[in-house]
PDB file of C-alpha atoms in Angstrom:
ATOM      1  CA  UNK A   1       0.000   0.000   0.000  1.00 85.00           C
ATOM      2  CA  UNK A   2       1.217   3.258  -0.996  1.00 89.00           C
ATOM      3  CA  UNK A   3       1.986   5.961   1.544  1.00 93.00           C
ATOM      4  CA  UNK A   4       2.713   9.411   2.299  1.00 97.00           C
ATOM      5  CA  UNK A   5       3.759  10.686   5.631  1.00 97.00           C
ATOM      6  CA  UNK A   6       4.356  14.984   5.804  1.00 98.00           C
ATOM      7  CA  UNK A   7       6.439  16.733   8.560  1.00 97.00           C
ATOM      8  CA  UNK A   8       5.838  18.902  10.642  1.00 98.00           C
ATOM      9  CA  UNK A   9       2.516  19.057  10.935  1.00 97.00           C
ATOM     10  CA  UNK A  10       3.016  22.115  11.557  1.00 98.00           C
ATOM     11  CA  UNK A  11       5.310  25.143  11.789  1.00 98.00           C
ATOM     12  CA  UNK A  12       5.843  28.442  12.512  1.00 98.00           C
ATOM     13  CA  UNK A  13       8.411  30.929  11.036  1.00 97.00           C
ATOM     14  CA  UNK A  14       9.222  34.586  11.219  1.00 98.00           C
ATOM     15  CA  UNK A  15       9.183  36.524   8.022  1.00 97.00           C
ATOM     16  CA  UNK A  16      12.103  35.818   6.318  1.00 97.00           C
ATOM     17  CA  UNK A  17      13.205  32.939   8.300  1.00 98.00           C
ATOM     18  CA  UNK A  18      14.113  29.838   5.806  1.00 98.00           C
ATOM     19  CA  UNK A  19      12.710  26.588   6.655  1.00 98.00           C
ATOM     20  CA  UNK A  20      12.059  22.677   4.985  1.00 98.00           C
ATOM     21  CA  UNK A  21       9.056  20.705   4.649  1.00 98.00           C
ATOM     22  CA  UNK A  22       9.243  16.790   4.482  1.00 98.00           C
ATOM     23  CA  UNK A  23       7.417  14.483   2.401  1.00 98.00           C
ATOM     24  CA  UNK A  24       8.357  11.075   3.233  1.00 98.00           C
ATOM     25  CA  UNK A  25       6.570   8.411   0.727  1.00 97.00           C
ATOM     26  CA  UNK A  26       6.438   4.476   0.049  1.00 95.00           C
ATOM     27  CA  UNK A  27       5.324   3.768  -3.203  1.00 90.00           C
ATOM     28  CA  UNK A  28       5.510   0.491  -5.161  1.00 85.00           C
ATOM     29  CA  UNK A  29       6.714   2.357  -8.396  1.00 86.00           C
ATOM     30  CA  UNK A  30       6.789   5.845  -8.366  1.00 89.00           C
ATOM     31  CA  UNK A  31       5.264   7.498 -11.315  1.00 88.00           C
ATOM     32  CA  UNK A  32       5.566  11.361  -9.945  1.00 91.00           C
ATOM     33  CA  UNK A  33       5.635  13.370  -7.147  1.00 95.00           C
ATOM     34  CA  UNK A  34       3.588  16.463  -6.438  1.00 96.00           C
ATOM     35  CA  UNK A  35       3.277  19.147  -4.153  1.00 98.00           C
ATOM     36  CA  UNK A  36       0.037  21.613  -3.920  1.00 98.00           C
ATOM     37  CA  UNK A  37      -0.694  24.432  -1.576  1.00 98.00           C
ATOM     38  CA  UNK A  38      -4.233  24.968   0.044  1.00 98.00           C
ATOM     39  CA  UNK A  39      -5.480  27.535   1.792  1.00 97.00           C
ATOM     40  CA  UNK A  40      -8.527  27.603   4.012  1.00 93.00           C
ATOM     41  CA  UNK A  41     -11.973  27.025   2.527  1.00 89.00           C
ATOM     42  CA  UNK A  42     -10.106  26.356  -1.111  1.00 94.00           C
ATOM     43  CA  UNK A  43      -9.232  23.286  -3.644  1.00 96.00           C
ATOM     44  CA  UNK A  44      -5.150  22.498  -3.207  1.00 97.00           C
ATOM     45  CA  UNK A  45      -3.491  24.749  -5.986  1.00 97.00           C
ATOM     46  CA  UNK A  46      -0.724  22.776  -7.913  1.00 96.00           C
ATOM     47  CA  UNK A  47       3.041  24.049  -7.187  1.00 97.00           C
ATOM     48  CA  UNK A  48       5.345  21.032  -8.648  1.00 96.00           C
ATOM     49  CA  UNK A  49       5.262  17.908 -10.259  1.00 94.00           C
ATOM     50  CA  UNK A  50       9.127  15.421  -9.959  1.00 95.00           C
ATOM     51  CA  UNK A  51       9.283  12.730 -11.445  1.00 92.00           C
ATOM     52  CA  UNK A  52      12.873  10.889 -10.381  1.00 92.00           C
ATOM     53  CA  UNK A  53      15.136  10.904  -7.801  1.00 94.00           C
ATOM     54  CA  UNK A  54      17.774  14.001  -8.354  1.00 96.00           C
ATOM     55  CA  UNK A  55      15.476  16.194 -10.179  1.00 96.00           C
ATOM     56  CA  UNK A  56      15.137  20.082  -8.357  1.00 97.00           C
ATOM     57  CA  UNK A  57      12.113  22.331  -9.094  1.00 97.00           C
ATOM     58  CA  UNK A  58      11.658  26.415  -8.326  1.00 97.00           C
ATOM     59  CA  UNK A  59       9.204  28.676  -8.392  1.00 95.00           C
ATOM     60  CA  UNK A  60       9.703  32.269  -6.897  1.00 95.00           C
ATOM     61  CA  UNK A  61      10.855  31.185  -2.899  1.00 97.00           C
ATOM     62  CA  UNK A  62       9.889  27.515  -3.269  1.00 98.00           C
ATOM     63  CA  UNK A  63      12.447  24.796  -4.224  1.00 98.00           C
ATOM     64  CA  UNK A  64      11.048  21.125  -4.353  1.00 98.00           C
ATOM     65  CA  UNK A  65      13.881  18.317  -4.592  1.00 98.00           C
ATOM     66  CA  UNK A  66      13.282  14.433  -4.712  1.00 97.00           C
ATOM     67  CA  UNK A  67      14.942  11.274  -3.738  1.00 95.00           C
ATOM     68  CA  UNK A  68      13.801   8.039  -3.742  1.00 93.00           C
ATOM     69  CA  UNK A  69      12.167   8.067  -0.276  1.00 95.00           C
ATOM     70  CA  UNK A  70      11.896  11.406   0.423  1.00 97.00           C
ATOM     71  CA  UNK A  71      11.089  15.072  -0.915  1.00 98.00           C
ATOM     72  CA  UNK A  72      11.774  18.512   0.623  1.00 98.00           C
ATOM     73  CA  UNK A  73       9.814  21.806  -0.008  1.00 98.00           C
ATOM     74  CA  UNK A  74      12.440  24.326   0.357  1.00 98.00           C
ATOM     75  CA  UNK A  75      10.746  27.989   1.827  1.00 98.00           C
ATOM     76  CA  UNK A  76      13.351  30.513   1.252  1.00 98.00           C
ATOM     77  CA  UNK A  77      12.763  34.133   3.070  1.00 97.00           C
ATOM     78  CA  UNK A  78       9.414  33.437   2.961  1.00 97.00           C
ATOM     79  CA  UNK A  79       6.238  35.840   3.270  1.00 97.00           C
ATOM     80  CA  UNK A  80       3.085  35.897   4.988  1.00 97.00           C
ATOM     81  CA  UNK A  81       1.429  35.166   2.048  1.00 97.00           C
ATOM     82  CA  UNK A  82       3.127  32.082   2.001  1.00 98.00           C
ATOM     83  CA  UNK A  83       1.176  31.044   4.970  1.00 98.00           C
ATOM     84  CA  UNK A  84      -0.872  27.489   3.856  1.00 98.00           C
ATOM     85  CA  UNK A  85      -1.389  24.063   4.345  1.00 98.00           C
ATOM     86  CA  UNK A  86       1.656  22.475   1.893  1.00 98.00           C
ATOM     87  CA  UNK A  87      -0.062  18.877   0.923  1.00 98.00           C
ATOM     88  CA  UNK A  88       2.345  16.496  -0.865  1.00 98.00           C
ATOM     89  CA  UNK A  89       0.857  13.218  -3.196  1.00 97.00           C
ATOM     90  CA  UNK A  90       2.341  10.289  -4.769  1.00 94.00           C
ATOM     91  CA  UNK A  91       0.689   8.219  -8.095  1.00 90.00           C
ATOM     92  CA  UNK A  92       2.158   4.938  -8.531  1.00 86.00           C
ATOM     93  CA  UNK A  93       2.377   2.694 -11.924  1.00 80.00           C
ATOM     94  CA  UNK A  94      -1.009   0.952 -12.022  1.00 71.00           C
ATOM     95  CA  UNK A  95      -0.978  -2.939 -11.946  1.00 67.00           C
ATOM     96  CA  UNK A  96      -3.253  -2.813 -14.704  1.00 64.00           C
ATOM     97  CA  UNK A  97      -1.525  -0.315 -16.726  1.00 62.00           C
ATOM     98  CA  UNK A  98      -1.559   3.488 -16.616  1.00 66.00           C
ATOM     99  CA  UNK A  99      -1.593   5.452 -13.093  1.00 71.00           C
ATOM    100  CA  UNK A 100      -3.359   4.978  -9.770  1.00 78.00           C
ATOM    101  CA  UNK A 101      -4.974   8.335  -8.175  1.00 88.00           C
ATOM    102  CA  UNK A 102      -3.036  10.407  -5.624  1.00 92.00           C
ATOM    103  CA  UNK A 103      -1.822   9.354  -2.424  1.00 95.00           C
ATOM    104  CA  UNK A 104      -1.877  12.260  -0.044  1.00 97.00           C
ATOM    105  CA  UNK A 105      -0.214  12.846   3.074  1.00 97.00           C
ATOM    106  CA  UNK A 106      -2.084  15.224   6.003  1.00 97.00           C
ATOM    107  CA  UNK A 107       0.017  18.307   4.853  1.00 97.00           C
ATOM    108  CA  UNK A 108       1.938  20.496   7.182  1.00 98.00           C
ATOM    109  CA  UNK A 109       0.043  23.750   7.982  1.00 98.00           C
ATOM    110  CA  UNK A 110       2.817  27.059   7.608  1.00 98.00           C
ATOM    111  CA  UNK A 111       2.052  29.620   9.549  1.00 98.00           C
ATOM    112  CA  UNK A 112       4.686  33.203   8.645  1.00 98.00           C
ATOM    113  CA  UNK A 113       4.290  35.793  11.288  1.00 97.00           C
ATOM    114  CA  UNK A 114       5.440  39.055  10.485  1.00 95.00           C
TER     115      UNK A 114
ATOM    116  CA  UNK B   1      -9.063  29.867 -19.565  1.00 71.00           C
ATOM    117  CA  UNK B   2     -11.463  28.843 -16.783  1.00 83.00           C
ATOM    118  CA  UNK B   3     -10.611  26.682 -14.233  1.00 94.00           C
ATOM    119  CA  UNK B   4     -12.299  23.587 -11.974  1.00 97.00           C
ATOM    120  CA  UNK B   5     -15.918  24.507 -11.496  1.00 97.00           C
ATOM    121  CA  UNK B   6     -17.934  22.584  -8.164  1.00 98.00           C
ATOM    122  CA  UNK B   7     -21.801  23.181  -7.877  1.00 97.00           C
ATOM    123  CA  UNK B   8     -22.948  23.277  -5.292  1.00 97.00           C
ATOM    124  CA  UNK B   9     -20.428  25.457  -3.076  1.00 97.00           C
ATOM    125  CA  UNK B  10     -22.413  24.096   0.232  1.00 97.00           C
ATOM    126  CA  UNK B  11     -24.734  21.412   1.386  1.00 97.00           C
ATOM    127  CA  UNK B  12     -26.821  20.193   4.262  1.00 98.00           C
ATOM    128  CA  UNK B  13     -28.809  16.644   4.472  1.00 98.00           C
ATOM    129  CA  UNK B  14     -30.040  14.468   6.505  1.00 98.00           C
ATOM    130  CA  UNK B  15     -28.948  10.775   7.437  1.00 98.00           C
ATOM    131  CA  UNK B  16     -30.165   8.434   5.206  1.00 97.00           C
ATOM    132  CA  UNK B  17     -30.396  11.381   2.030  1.00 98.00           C
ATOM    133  CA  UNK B  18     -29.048  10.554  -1.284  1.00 98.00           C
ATOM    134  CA  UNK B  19     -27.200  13.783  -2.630  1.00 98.00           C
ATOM    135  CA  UNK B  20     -25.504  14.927  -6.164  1.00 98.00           C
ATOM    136  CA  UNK B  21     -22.657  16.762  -6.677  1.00 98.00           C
ATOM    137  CA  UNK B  22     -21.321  18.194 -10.065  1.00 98.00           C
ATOM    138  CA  UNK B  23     -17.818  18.991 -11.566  1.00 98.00           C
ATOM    139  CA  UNK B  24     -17.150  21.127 -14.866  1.00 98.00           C
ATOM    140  CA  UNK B  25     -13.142  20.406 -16.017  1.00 97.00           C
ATOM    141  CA  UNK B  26     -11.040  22.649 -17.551  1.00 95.00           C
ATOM    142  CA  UNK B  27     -11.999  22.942 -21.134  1.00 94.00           C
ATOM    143  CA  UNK B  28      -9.983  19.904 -23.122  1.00 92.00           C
ATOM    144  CA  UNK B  29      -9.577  18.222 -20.034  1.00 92.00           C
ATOM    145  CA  UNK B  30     -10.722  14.489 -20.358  1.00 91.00           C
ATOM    146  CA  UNK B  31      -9.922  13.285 -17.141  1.00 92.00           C
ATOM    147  CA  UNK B  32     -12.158  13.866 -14.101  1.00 95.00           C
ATOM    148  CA  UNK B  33     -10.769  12.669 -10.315  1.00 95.00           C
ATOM    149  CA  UNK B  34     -12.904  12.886  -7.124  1.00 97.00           C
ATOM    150  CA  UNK B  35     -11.202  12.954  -3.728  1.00 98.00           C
ATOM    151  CA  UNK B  36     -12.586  13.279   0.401  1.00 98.00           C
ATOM    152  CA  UNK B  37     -11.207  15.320   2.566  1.00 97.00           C
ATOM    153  CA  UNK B  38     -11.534  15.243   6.098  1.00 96.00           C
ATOM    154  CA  UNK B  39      -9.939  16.440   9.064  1.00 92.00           C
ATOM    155  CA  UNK B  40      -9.283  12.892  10.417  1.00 91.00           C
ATOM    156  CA  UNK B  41      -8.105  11.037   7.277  1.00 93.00           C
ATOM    157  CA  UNK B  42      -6.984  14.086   4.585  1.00 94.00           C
ATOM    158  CA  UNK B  43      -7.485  14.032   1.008  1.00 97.00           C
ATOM    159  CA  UNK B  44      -8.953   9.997  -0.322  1.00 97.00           C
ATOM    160  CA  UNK B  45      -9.522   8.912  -3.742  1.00 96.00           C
ATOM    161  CA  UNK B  46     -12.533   7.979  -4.483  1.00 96.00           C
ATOM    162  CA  UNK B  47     -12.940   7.463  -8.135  1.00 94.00           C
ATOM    163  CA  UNK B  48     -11.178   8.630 -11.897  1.00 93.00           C
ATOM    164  CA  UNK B  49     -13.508   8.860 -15.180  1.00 93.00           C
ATOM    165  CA  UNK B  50     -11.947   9.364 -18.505  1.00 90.00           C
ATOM    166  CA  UNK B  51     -14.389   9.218 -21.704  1.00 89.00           C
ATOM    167  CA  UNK B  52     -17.673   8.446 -19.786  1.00 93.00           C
ATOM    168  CA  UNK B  53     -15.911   5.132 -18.079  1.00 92.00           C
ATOM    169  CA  UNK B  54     -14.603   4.282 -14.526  1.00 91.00           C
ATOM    170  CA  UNK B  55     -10.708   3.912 -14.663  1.00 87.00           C
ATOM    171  CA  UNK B  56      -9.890   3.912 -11.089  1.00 87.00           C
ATOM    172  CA  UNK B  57     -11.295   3.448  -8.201  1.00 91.00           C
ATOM    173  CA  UNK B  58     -10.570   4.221  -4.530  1.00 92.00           C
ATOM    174  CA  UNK B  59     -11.336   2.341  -1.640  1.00 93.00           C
ATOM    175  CA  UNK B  60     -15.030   3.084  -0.726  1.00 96.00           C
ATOM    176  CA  UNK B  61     -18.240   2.052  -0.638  1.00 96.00           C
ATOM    177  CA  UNK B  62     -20.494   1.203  -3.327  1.00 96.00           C
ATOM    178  CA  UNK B  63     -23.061   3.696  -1.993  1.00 97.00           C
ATOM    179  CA  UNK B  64     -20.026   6.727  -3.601  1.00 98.00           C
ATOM    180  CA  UNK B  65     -20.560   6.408  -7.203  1.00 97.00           C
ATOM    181  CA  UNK B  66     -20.228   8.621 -10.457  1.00 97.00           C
ATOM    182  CA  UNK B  67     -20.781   9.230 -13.643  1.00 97.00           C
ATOM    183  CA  UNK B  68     -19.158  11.126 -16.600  1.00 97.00           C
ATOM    184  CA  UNK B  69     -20.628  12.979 -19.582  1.00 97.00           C
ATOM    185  CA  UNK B  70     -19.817  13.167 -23.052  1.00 96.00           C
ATOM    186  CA  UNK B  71     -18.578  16.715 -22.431  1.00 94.00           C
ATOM    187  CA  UNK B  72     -16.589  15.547 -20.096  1.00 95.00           C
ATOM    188  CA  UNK B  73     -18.459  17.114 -16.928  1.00 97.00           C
ATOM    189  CA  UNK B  74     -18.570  14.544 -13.966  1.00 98.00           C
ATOM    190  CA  UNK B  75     -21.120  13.507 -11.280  1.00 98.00           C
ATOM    191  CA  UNK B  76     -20.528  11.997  -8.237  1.00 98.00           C
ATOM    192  CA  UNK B  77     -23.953  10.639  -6.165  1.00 98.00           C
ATOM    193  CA  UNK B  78     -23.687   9.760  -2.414  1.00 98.00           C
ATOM    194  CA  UNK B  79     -26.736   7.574  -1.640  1.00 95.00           C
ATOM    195  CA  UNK B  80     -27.954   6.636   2.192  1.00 97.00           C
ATOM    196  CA  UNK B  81     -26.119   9.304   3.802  1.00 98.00           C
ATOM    197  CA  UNK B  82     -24.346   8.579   6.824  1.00 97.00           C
ATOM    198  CA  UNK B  83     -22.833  11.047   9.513  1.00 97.00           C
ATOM    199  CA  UNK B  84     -19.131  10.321   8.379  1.00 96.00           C
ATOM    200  CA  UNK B  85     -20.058  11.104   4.833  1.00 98.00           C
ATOM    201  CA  UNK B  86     -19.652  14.935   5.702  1.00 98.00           C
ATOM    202  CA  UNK B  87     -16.316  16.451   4.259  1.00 97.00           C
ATOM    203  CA  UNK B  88     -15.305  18.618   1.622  1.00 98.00           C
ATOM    204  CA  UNK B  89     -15.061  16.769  -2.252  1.00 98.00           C
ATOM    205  CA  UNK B  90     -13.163  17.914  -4.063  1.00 98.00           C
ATOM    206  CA  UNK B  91     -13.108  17.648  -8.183  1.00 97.00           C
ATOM    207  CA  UNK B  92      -9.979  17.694 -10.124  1.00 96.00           C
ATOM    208  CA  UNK B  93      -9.410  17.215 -14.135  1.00 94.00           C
ATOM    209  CA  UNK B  94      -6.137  16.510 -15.963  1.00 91.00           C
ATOM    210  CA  UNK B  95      -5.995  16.479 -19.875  1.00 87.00           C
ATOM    211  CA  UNK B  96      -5.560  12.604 -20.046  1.00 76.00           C
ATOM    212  CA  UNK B  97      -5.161  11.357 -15.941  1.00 65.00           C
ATOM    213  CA  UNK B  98      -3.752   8.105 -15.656  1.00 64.00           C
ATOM    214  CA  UNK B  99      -3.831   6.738 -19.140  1.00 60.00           C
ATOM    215  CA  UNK B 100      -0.330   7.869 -20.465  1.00 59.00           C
ATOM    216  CA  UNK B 101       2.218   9.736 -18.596  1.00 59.00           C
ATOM    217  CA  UNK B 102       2.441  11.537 -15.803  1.00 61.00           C
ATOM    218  CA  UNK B 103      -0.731  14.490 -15.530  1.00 78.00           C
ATOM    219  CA  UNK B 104      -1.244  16.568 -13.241  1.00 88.00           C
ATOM    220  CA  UNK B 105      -4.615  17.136 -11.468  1.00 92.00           C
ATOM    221  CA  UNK B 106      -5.990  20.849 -10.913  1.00 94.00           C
ATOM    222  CA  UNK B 107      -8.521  21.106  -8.280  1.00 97.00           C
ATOM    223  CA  UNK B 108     -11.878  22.891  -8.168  1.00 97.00           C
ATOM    224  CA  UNK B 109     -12.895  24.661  -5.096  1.00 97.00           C
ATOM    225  CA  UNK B 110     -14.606  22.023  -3.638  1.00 97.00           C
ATOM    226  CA  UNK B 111     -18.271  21.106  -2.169  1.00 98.00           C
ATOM    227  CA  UNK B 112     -18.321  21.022   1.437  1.00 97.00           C
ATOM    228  CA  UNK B 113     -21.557  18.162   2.653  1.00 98.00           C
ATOM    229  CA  UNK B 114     -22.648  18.707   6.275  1.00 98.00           C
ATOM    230  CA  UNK B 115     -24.918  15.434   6.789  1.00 98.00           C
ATOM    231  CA  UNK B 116     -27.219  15.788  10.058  1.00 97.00           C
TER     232      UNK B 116
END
């Protein structure tokens, strides 16, 4: 059985103080990777997508790396704004062909106090 | 280009209810994924439709069950409503889902089911 396990659960920075998420995952074949963001009341909003172990992702003061156990969400200086739940998912090679749907992990709720 | 759409937003039944809930993809998406989401167990997959058939399926019961359109818009019917059906589903549609590589899934804003 495929799972996902996220730490913290949660975490509080100061403004501008740099910080790691963990995504820890057993899959039986790994077929990507993915991180979303979700903020109260709303649908997770899609950040990355990795597909194999070594392979680095950015956008603006997120960094998303991958091995073959474990991922890290890398916060760099981050914002209030970047205050969310951070959910990470696994789909594995179905047995039947094609994909299985995501396997999530609870998330780690990211509080940035100003 | 407009994203996941979820009608309804909000909804309240009763025990023992059936209830429908609809999903509009992204235009030229094909794919159509529900997931639950509760505070106790997170986000669960429930089902994936791709041209009007089942491709996946989670691990629930047979009272969760869908259905996809020729247009590609989804329905997902919860029959004999029981307390622990209340949680927030959530749509999402890829361009092909599971059937060849690796898609990825954007969400809709989700229908949040109280059941009484």
């Amino acid at each position: 059985e495929d799972q996902v396990t996220q730490s913290p659960e949660a975490l509080r920075l100061q403004e501008g103080e740099s910080s790691s998420l963990n995504c820890s995952y057993t899959v039986s074949g790994l077929r990507g990777l993915f991180w979303y963001r979700q903020d109260p009341g709303k649908g997770p909003e899609f950040l990355f997508t990795l597909y194999s172990a070594g392979e680095e992702k950015e956008k603006e003061r997120l960094k998303a790396t991958l091995t073959k156990k474990e991922s890290f969400l890398h916060i760099t200086a981050p914002k209030p704004e970047d205050s969310a739940t951070y959910l990470c998912a696994v789909q594995a090679f179905h047995s039947g062909g094609g994909a299985d749907g995501l396997t999530f992990g609870k998330g780690t709720h990211l509080i940035i106090q100003p | 280009k407009a994203g996941v759409t979820q009608t309804p937003r909000y909804l309240i039944k009763t025990r023992g209810q059936q209830v429908t809930l609809s999903c509009s993809p992204i235009s030229g998406h094909r794919s159509v994924s529900w997931y639950q989401q509760t505070p106790g167990q997170g986000l669960q997959f429930l089902f994936e439709y791709f041209s009007e058939t089942q491709r996946n399926k989670g691990n629930f019961p047979g009272r969760f069950s869908g259905r996809q359109f020729s247009n590609s818009r989804s329905e997902m019917n919860v029959s004999t409503l029981e307390l622990g059906d209340s949680a927030l589903y959530l749509c999402a549609s890829s361009l092909v889902g599971s059937g060849s590589g690796t898609d990825t899934q954007y969400f809709g804003p989700g229908t949040r089911l109280t059941v009484l």
